[in-house]
XYZ file of C-alpha atoms in Angstrom:
560
model
C -24.915 -1.935 -35.806
C -26.268 -5.409 -35.186
C -24.383 -8.498 -34.056
C -24.627 -12.271 -34.414
C -24.105 -14.975 -31.807
C -23.940 -18.747 -32.151
C -24.593 -21.112 -29.246
C -22.104 -23.586 -30.744
C -18.804 -22.066 -29.720
C -15.171 -22.758 -30.553
C -12.737 -22.547 -27.652
C -9.614 -24.150 -26.187
C -10.206 -27.551 -24.614
C -9.761 -26.950 -20.849
C -7.153 -28.673 -18.682
C -5.749 -30.815 -21.472
C -2.378 -31.091 -23.186
C -1.560 -30.482 -25.943
C -3.717 -27.375 -26.391
C -6.472 -28.008 -28.898
C -9.564 -26.188 -30.139
C -12.998 -27.791 -30.275
C -16.493 -26.666 -31.117
C -18.871 -27.220 -28.202
C -22.668 -27.271 -28.119
C -22.416 -26.039 -24.535
C -19.415 -24.124 -23.089
C -17.000 -26.503 -21.319
C -16.282 -23.881 -18.626
C -19.225 -22.026 -17.136
C -19.866 -19.680 -14.258
C -20.228 -21.708 -11.017
C -23.730 -22.280 -9.676
C -23.236 -20.646 -6.300
C -21.348 -17.358 -6.547
C -20.345 -15.782 -3.221
C -22.036 -12.456 -2.628
C -19.478 -9.607 -2.605
C -19.590 -6.819 -0.020
C -20.511 -4.301 -2.711
C -23.613 -4.901 -4.793
C -24.848 -2.660 -7.627
C -28.069 -0.728 -7.135
C -29.763 -2.814 -9.841
C -29.194 -6.142 -11.554
C -30.925 -7.984 -14.386
C -32.310 -11.399 -13.460
C -31.692 -13.582 -16.512
C -34.551 -15.968 -15.744
C -37.150 -13.350 -16.744
C -34.961 -10.358 -17.753
C -36.459 -8.292 -14.955
C -34.587 -5.515 -13.166
C -34.230 -6.303 -9.457
C -32.614 -4.342 -6.581
C -29.061 -5.508 -5.957
C -29.691 -5.405 -2.233
C -32.235 -8.238 -2.606
C -29.901 -10.560 -4.523
C -28.269 -13.137 -2.240
C -25.462 -14.265 -4.550
C -22.761 -12.847 -6.814
C -23.208 -11.409 -10.280
C -21.402 -10.835 -13.585
C -21.101 -7.731 -15.760
C -21.166 -6.971 -19.470
C -18.560 -4.910 -21.343
C -19.424 -3.930 -24.901
C -19.360 -1.149 -27.468
C -22.645 0.761 -27.499
C -22.619 1.105 -31.270
C -22.975 -2.692 -31.575
C -26.233 -2.789 -29.622
C -28.474 -1.464 -32.406
C -28.851 1.641 -34.533
C -27.014 4.458 -32.810
C -28.431 7.758 -34.042
C -28.641 11.409 -33.073
C -31.982 12.616 -31.771
C -32.896 15.607 -34.004
C -34.600 17.365 -31.078
C -32.139 16.866 -28.231
C -29.027 16.341 -30.413
C -28.096 13.464 -28.106
C -27.002 10.004 -29.254
C -29.732 7.449 -28.710
C -30.043 3.716 -29.361
C -32.777 2.423 -31.635
C -32.819 -1.377 -31.419
C -35.026 -2.739 -34.194
C -34.463 -6.378 -33.235
C -32.100 -7.209 -36.083
C -29.548 -9.091 -33.969
C -29.248 -12.773 -34.885
C -28.814 -15.791 -32.633
C -27.877 -19.140 -34.214
C -29.405 -22.077 -32.348
C -28.724 -24.628 -35.117
C -30.251 -25.853 -37.222
C -32.235 -22.597 -37.156
C -31.633 -18.965 -36.270
C -33.802 -16.219 -34.780
C -33.836 -12.438 -34.964
C -33.881 -10.723 -31.592
C -33.049 -7.573 -29.658
C -29.718 -6.847 -27.968
C -31.291 -7.905 -24.674
C -32.187 -11.205 -26.350
C -28.538 -11.781 -27.277
C -27.436 -10.973 -23.715
C -29.988 -13.383 -22.301
C -28.877 -16.245 -24.555
C -25.176 -15.708 -23.756
C -25.935 -15.675 -20.023
C -28.030 -18.826 -20.293
C -25.226 -20.593 -22.169
C -22.604 -19.631 -19.565
C -24.843 -20.177 -16.522
C -24.993 -16.505 -15.527
C -28.021 -15.821 -13.303
C -27.599 -12.111 -12.607
C -25.966 -9.594 -14.909
C -25.185 -5.893 -14.730
C -25.046 -3.730 -17.790
C -25.642 -0.031 -18.128
C -28.498 0.089 -20.632
C -30.858 -1.745 -18.290
C -29.309 -1.004 -14.891
C -28.967 2.768 -15.286
C -31.870 5.010 -16.192
C -30.158 7.052 -18.897
C -32.795 9.797 -18.596
C -32.352 10.257 -14.851
C -29.242 12.447 -14.529
C -29.046 12.090 -10.755
C -29.048 8.294 -11.024
C -26.644 8.295 -13.968
C -24.128 10.555 -12.219
C -24.363 8.499 -9.027
C -23.790 5.213 -10.848
C -20.810 6.584 -12.813
C -19.089 7.145 -9.464
C -19.560 3.424 -8.715
C -18.422 1.939 -12.029
C -15.049 0.810 -10.665
C -16.806 -1.006 -7.792
C -19.361 -2.625 -10.088
C -16.715 -4.228 -12.303
C -14.158 -5.056 -9.625
C -16.779 -6.932 -7.578
C -18.308 -8.879 -10.467
C -17.311 -12.568 -10.649
C -16.389 -12.019 -14.295
C -16.940 -9.510 -17.080
C -18.303 -10.741 -20.389
C -16.517 -8.749 -23.117
C -18.618 -8.825 -26.277
C -16.371 -8.845 -29.349
C -18.531 -9.937 -32.329
C -15.532 -9.661 -34.662
C -13.878 -12.524 -32.742
C -14.838 -15.563 -34.819
C -13.643 -18.671 -36.635
C -14.783 -17.959 -40.195
C -16.838 -20.676 -41.828
C -15.012 -20.334 -45.143
C -11.700 -21.111 -43.403
C -13.220 -23.997 -41.447
C -14.627 -25.529 -44.620
C -11.255 -25.209 -46.328
C -9.536 -27.082 -43.491
C -12.121 -29.881 -43.616
C -11.753 -30.269 -47.397
C -8.017 -29.844 -47.907
C -6.261 -30.864 -44.684
C -5.525 -34.479 -43.710
C -7.379 -35.610 -40.588
C -4.188 -35.920 -38.526
C -3.251 -32.286 -39.274
C -6.637 -30.672 -38.744
C -6.164 -30.154 -35.009
C -3.046 -28.040 -35.609
C -4.764 -26.070 -38.375
C -7.792 -25.365 -36.168
C -5.560 -24.179 -33.329
C -3.701 -21.845 -35.708
C -7.020 -20.510 -36.979
C -8.124 -19.862 -33.384
C -4.918 -17.965 -32.658
C -5.453 -15.881 -35.797
C -9.036 -15.144 -34.716
C -7.761 -13.718 -31.418
C -5.634 -11.187 -33.277
C -8.772 -9.214 -34.169
C -9.433 -8.275 -30.532
C -6.910 -5.355 -30.355
C -8.548 -3.648 -33.348
C -12.168 -4.534 -32.545
C -14.837 -1.975 -31.673
C -14.569 -3.134 -28.066
C -10.877 -2.152 -27.975
C -11.578 1.328 -29.346
C -13.813 2.493 -26.511
C -12.666 4.144 -23.281
C -15.278 2.675 -20.974
C -14.293 -0.863 -21.969
C -10.692 -0.113 -20.932
C -11.832 0.820 -17.437
C -14.070 -2.233 -17.324
C -11.265 -4.572 -18.387
C -8.702 -3.175 -15.950
C -11.031 -3.312 -12.957
C -12.411 -6.799 -13.699
C -11.266 -9.894 -11.836
C -11.422 -11.992 -15.040
C -12.653 -11.503 -18.581
C -14.685 -13.799 -20.800
C -14.297 -12.738 -24.426
C -17.377 -13.844 -26.364
C -17.408 -13.581 -30.133
C -19.795 -14.661 -32.858
C -18.844 -18.345 -32.612
C -15.743 -18.273 -30.411
C -14.995 -17.521 -26.755
C -11.988 -17.335 -24.448
C -11.528 -17.074 -20.679
C -8.560 -14.892 -19.724
C -7.626 -17.036 -16.738
C -6.897 -19.971 -19.050
C -3.781 -20.585 -21.112
C -2.369 -19.110 -24.292
C -3.210 -15.459 -24.817
C -1.982 -12.753 -27.115
C 0.363 -10.117 -25.717
C -2.510 -7.626 -25.886
C -4.763 -9.715 -23.638
C -1.895 -10.358 -21.240
C -1.310 -6.609 -20.969
C -4.985 -5.855 -20.313
C -5.372 -8.528 -17.649
C -2.366 -7.626 -15.511
C -2.976 -7.292 -11.753
C -4.307 -3.864 -10.844
C -1.158 -3.087 -8.834
C 0.916 -3.344 -12.029
C -0.934 -0.446 -13.645
C 0.267 3.121 -13.311
C -0.619 6.395 -15.036
C 1.743 5.814 -17.979
C 0.451 2.302 -18.744
C -3.198 3.398 -18.496
C -2.644 6.390 -20.788
C -0.767 4.149 -23.250
C -4.078 2.397 -23.967
C -6.432 5.289 -23.221
C -4.982 7.718 -25.759
C -5.780 5.235 -28.542
C -9.431 5.006 -27.502
C -12.394 7.307 -27.837
C -15.820 7.988 -26.354
C -19.028 9.233 -27.906
C -19.314 11.947 -25.279
C -15.990 13.699 -24.758
C -16.643 14.137 -21.013
C -16.693 10.341 -20.678
C -12.994 10.348 -21.529
C -12.425 11.725 -18.042
C -15.223 9.898 -16.224
C -14.161 6.490 -17.573
C -10.457 6.922 -16.805
C -11.107 8.478 -13.391
C -12.859 5.248 -12.379
C -9.559 3.390 -12.773
C -8.173 5.593 -9.985
C -10.725 5.568 -7.117
C -8.928 8.412 -5.333
C -9.517 10.611 -8.377
C -13.126 9.757 -9.279
C -14.169 10.944 -5.808
C -12.707 14.377 -6.601
C -14.378 14.684 -10.004
C -17.761 16.327 -10.426
C -19.885 14.194 -12.773
C -21.469 16.908 -14.868
C -21.717 16.759 -18.652
C -22.266 20.500 -18.986
C -19.018 21.692 -17.387
C -16.288 23.107 -19.691
C -14.459 20.136 -21.178
C -10.963 21.655 -21.260
C -11.167 22.687 -17.596
C -12.298 19.172 -16.674
C -9.470 17.522 -18.612
C -6.794 19.795 -17.146
C -8.131 19.090 -13.650
C -8.114 15.339 -14.328
C -4.604 15.208 -15.807
C -3.370 17.394 -12.964
C -4.762 14.934 -10.412
C -3.096 12.086 -12.320
C 0.261 13.871 -12.295
C 0.064 14.790 -8.613
C -0.387 11.137 -7.740
C 2.056 9.616 -10.235
C 4.807 11.409 -12.173
C 5.023 8.538 -14.661
C 2.764 10.760 -16.749
C 6.092 12.131 -18.062
C 7.154 8.682 -19.324
C 6.339 9.042 -23.000
C 8.146 9.296 -26.305
C 7.515 9.093 -30.027
C 5.091 6.678 -31.669
C 6.084 3.016 -31.419
C 3.168 0.615 -30.989
C 0.826 3.372 -32.162
C 2.351 3.109 -35.650
C 0.642 -0.229 -36.158
C -2.389 -0.041 -33.879
C -3.225 3.548 -34.826
C -2.572 3.192 -38.545
C -5.354 3.511 -41.067
C -5.375 2.534 -44.722
C -3.071 4.441 -47.089
C -4.691 7.047 -49.247
C -3.386 9.017 -52.168
C -2.803 12.732 -51.847
C -1.724 14.260 -55.193
C 1.018 11.846 -56.272
C 2.084 10.687 -52.813
C 0.725 7.741 -50.885
C 0.663 8.654 -47.207
C -0.067 6.646 -44.083
C -2.247 8.518 -41.625
C -2.294 7.722 -37.926
C -5.618 8.056 -36.177
C -4.806 8.775 -32.539
C -8.023 9.959 -30.814
C -6.242 11.969 -28.104
C -4.846 14.309 -30.773
C -8.267 15.957 -30.781
C -7.057 17.487 -27.526
C -3.550 18.450 -28.640
C -3.915 21.834 -26.946
C -3.600 20.177 -23.551
C -0.322 20.841 -21.685
C 2.705 19.010 -23.077
C 3.298 17.137 -19.795
C 0.091 15.161 -20.398
C 1.885 13.310 -23.214
C -0.933 13.792 -25.723
C 1.592 14.317 -28.522
C 3.370 11.018 -27.951
C 3.010 7.442 -26.744
C 3.296 6.565 -23.068
C 5.652 3.749 -22.162
C 4.697 0.337 -20.907
C 6.392 -3.033 -20.725
C 4.250 -5.643 -18.966
C 7.118 -8.097 -18.559
C 9.229 -5.565 -16.644
C 6.529 -3.733 -14.710
C 5.550 -0.092 -14.481
C 7.887 2.890 -14.534
C 8.422 4.209 -10.991
C 10.315 7.143 -9.474
C 11.025 8.448 -5.966
C 11.107 12.088 -7.130
C 8.586 14.270 -5.253
C 9.800 17.864 -5.642
C 7.071 19.039 -7.982
C 3.543 20.342 -8.076
C 0.836 20.999 -10.648
C -1.308 24.098 -10.766
C -3.597 24.464 -13.735
C -1.703 24.069 -16.996
C 1.709 24.383 -15.344
C 3.851 21.597 -13.891
C 6.577 23.044 -11.696
C 9.638 20.903 -10.962
C 12.724 21.799 -8.948
C 15.733 19.661 -9.813
C 19.110 19.659 -11.546
C 19.214 19.488 -15.317
C 21.815 18.807 -17.998
C 22.066 21.234 -20.926
C 24.717 22.651 -23.258
C 22.900 25.958 -23.573
C 23.950 28.714 -24.250
C 27.391 27.585 -25.511
C 25.617 25.590 -28.217
C 24.285 28.798 -29.770
C 27.783 30.072 -30.528
C 29.054 26.871 -32.146
C 30.119 27.488 -35.791
C 27.827 26.296 -38.563
C 28.541 22.703 -39.527
C 30.421 22.017 -36.310
C 27.823 19.563 -35.036
C 27.536 17.177 -37.990
C 30.233 14.546 -38.485
C 31.711 13.840 -41.923
C 33.661 10.796 -43.107
C 36.985 12.582 -42.718
C 36.101 13.585 -39.154
C 35.627 10.040 -37.920
C 38.587 8.572 -36.042
C 40.692 6.032 -37.994
C 39.042 2.641 -38.236
C 40.495 0.069 -35.778
C 43.556 -1.512 -37.352
C 42.888 -4.898 -35.845
C 39.119 -5.005 -36.239
C 38.457 -8.736 -36.799
C 34.710 -8.212 -36.257
C 35.236 -7.548 -32.537
C 32.987 -5.273 -30.487
C 34.497 -1.877 -31.286
C 32.533 1.281 -30.467
C 32.931 4.991 -31.150
C 32.820 6.901 -27.885
C 33.163 10.486 -26.710
C 34.437 11.745 -23.329
C 32.538 14.134 -21.069
C 33.221 15.532 -17.619
C 30.772 17.305 -15.323
C 31.563 19.788 -12.542
C 32.643 17.918 -9.438
C 33.879 14.836 -11.312
C 37.538 13.889 -10.973
C 37.727 11.936 -14.235
C 36.108 11.720 -17.645
C 33.187 9.492 -18.412
C 32.642 7.990 -21.862
C 29.382 7.793 -23.778
C 29.324 5.105 -26.474
C 27.642 6.210 -29.711
C 27.831 3.419 -32.314
C 29.475 0.072 -32.908
C 31.255 -1.301 -35.973
C 29.709 -4.763 -36.020
C 28.482 -5.688 -39.477
C 29.437 -2.385 -41.116
C 32.463 -1.298 -43.090
C 35.008 1.451 -42.543
C 33.390 3.837 -45.041
C 29.816 2.862 -44.284
C 27.221 5.583 -44.730
C 25.257 3.973 -41.891
C 28.186 4.410 -39.505
C 28.636 8.079 -40.344
C 24.873 8.686 -40.169
C 24.556 7.093 -36.725
C 27.570 8.887 -35.285
C 26.474 12.223 -36.721
C 22.911 11.843 -35.470
C 23.860 10.884 -31.927
C 26.633 13.493 -31.784
C 24.196 16.240 -32.745
C 21.673 15.061 -30.187
C 24.205 14.786 -27.385
C 25.662 18.201 -28.210
C 22.350 19.753 -27.148
C 23.030 18.558 -23.614
C 26.779 17.949 -23.268
C 29.856 19.994 -24.156
C 31.491 17.447 -26.489
C 33.991 17.894 -29.330
C 34.381 15.962 -32.586
C 38.129 15.838 -32.153
C 37.604 13.693 -29.047
C 35.752 10.905 -30.862
C 37.656 7.626 -30.507
C 37.303 3.898 -31.103
C 37.306 1.614 -28.103
C 36.590 -2.029 -27.410
C 33.476 -2.962 -25.481
C 34.409 -2.174 -21.854
C 32.057 -4.570 -20.087
C 28.503 -4.129 -18.871
C 29.313 -1.951 -15.851
C 31.322 0.667 -17.781
C 29.217 0.696 -20.929
C 27.345 4.033 -20.877
C 24.819 4.771 -23.613
C 22.070 7.343 -24.047
C 19.127 6.800 -26.369
C 16.442 9.399 -26.931
C 12.745 8.737 -27.454
C 11.211 12.069 -28.433
C 7.967 13.388 -29.862
C 9.743 15.751 -32.234
C 12.980 15.900 -34.184
C 15.537 18.163 -32.521
C 18.601 17.017 -34.492
C 20.343 20.091 -35.910
C 18.139 22.514 -33.959
C 20.029 24.903 -31.716
C 17.607 25.315 -28.878
C 17.571 25.081 -25.118
C 16.943 21.399 -24.288
C 17.359 19.862 -20.837
C 17.667 16.327 -19.467
C 16.053 16.333 -16.020
C 18.598 13.890 -14.652
C 17.357 14.172 -11.046
C 14.053 12.623 -12.121
C 14.871 8.945 -12.546
C 12.359 6.318 -13.648
C 13.154 2.646 -13.445
C 11.160 -0.397 -14.470
C 9.666 -2.046 -11.439
C 10.818 -5.604 -12.115
C 13.785 -5.030 -14.419
C 17.359 -6.022 -13.538
C 18.913 -4.100 -16.422
C 20.914 -0.946 -15.609
C 18.682 1.244 -17.800
C 17.123 4.322 -16.244
C 14.844 6.870 -17.880
C 14.837 10.657 -17.483
C 12.413 13.242 -18.924
C 13.564 15.641 -21.654
C 12.196 19.184 -22.000
C 12.683 22.027 -24.481
C 12.473 25.790 -23.952
C 9.114 27.023 -25.191
C 8.980 30.773 -24.760
C 10.793 32.972 -22.301
C 9.970 31.253 -19.020
C 8.325 27.963 -19.902
C 9.354 24.566 -21.207
C 7.700 21.834 -23.237
C 7.924 18.120 -22.374
C 9.152 16.334 -25.523
C 9.867 12.780 -24.360
C 12.505 10.838 -22.479
C 16.027 9.499 -22.727
C 17.079 6.017 -21.713
C 20.463 6.028 -19.946
C 22.439 2.862 -19.413
C 24.578 3.055 -16.238
C 23.119 6.453 -15.420
C 24.433 6.438 -11.826
C 28.006 5.919 -13.062
C 27.674 8.687 -15.640
C 26.577 11.281 -13.080
C 28.506 10.047 -10.032
C 30.183 12.980 -8.269
C 28.366 15.471 -10.491
C 27.501 18.725 -8.699
C 24.982 20.800 -10.583
C 22.675 23.403 -9.027
C 18.958 22.843 -8.791
C 16.664 24.922 -10.961
C 12.931 25.430 -11.167
C 11.359 24.445 -14.493
C 7.851 25.463 -15.491
C 6.469 22.952 -18.010
C 3.389 24.000 -19.924
């Protein structure tokens, strides 16, 4: 694949209010002339002046790095002899200098971008790593996290990021002069929305490069954006969070949507995000892939149990969705989630779901340490909540809730905050606690939605708690401190299934910066005689109040 680059670039006018977009012949913000030399320097750098490779040890100033998708650097083909992917750059890239354009190689595009942004030394793998020298390649892979974290900035090449000429011409012809600035800014914002679905955002190495970088400079065909300036999309804000705000769950949230040409690079790229792990990984492309992945995920889990913080598809439904296609007479929406190629990995890796992240509230953290990982098995020792085996002996139909089994609708409703709740009491507790299932706001007494919600949540809760339909009752909203709710986020539907499910209520995750009383616990399901399967999480509001005084014995759970 070949790309195009224009020296005349659209971007946000720096340090001015209101925010406006202009087209510049030369970038208004460039890399400073004198970059301080970092303590770590790559083995090789490319000197832009003559595009010569020079030893990093001889360079007396700082450098920048390039992040890009290999398949946009030329024809990417399979060598019929070696069966390896190779790049064949036939010089079909285009650079617009206006009023003319030239055809050039990928290196020619890199050189022009660096000249425009005043970059004197650049690092990028195709020139700075001898791809045929395995010893050099393996050594440099171990240093990738240092290369990007010490670069002054990383230039992220996203050719799809552009202000389309047809739209620009339409604004000039049809929009009054006084409104054009607003229309151009809106067009710029729309152009940024392509970044999450660009080729750059589909590759695993670019995720590592973005996370480890100090700042990113997104460069498109005729548009660019510095990430340390104002007004970004939520996606860019998530990618450019401080490194301390990333944990295993947030990294895997992005990583499982991305792919690599060589499957081993899935591990090598992600391991570079965690320096303590990359030093324990053997860079060898011939080792058994499954063994390597189990080792890697095991090292992740040993260092951070947030690997268990996952649930069903949420953001993946939009980001991972492909075009509808017709099968027989049914139009179906497929979801392309690259990690599903490895669905035989242990369930605790979360490959069947979507890991949780919320950049505004920080990473999910827990103090729980009573676990270990050996091979495919995660062993945890803690207390768990389950209604097994009494659930097995419940009569058929006893778990669903019909209209006539709902408690009488509140007589004095008046659109107040009335909720259906159910009492529970654990061993060691002196009084009942109440879990609130559904509210009556905006729905009628005989609403199908009300019955559906109550029935669904009752069936789910009955897998874990000994509750009875006859105890369902209406109650006014009790206030934030007594309002206990449980919401499940699972990778599979367990409603109506009589199986051994457990809430690991001793394992408590909370959001690092959140003030809300919501805590998250893993959920597992019996999978065979002695093993369990991780199937997601449940979000418990006022969890400490629900389980206060509860005395349940610890058990050992083997999750496979």
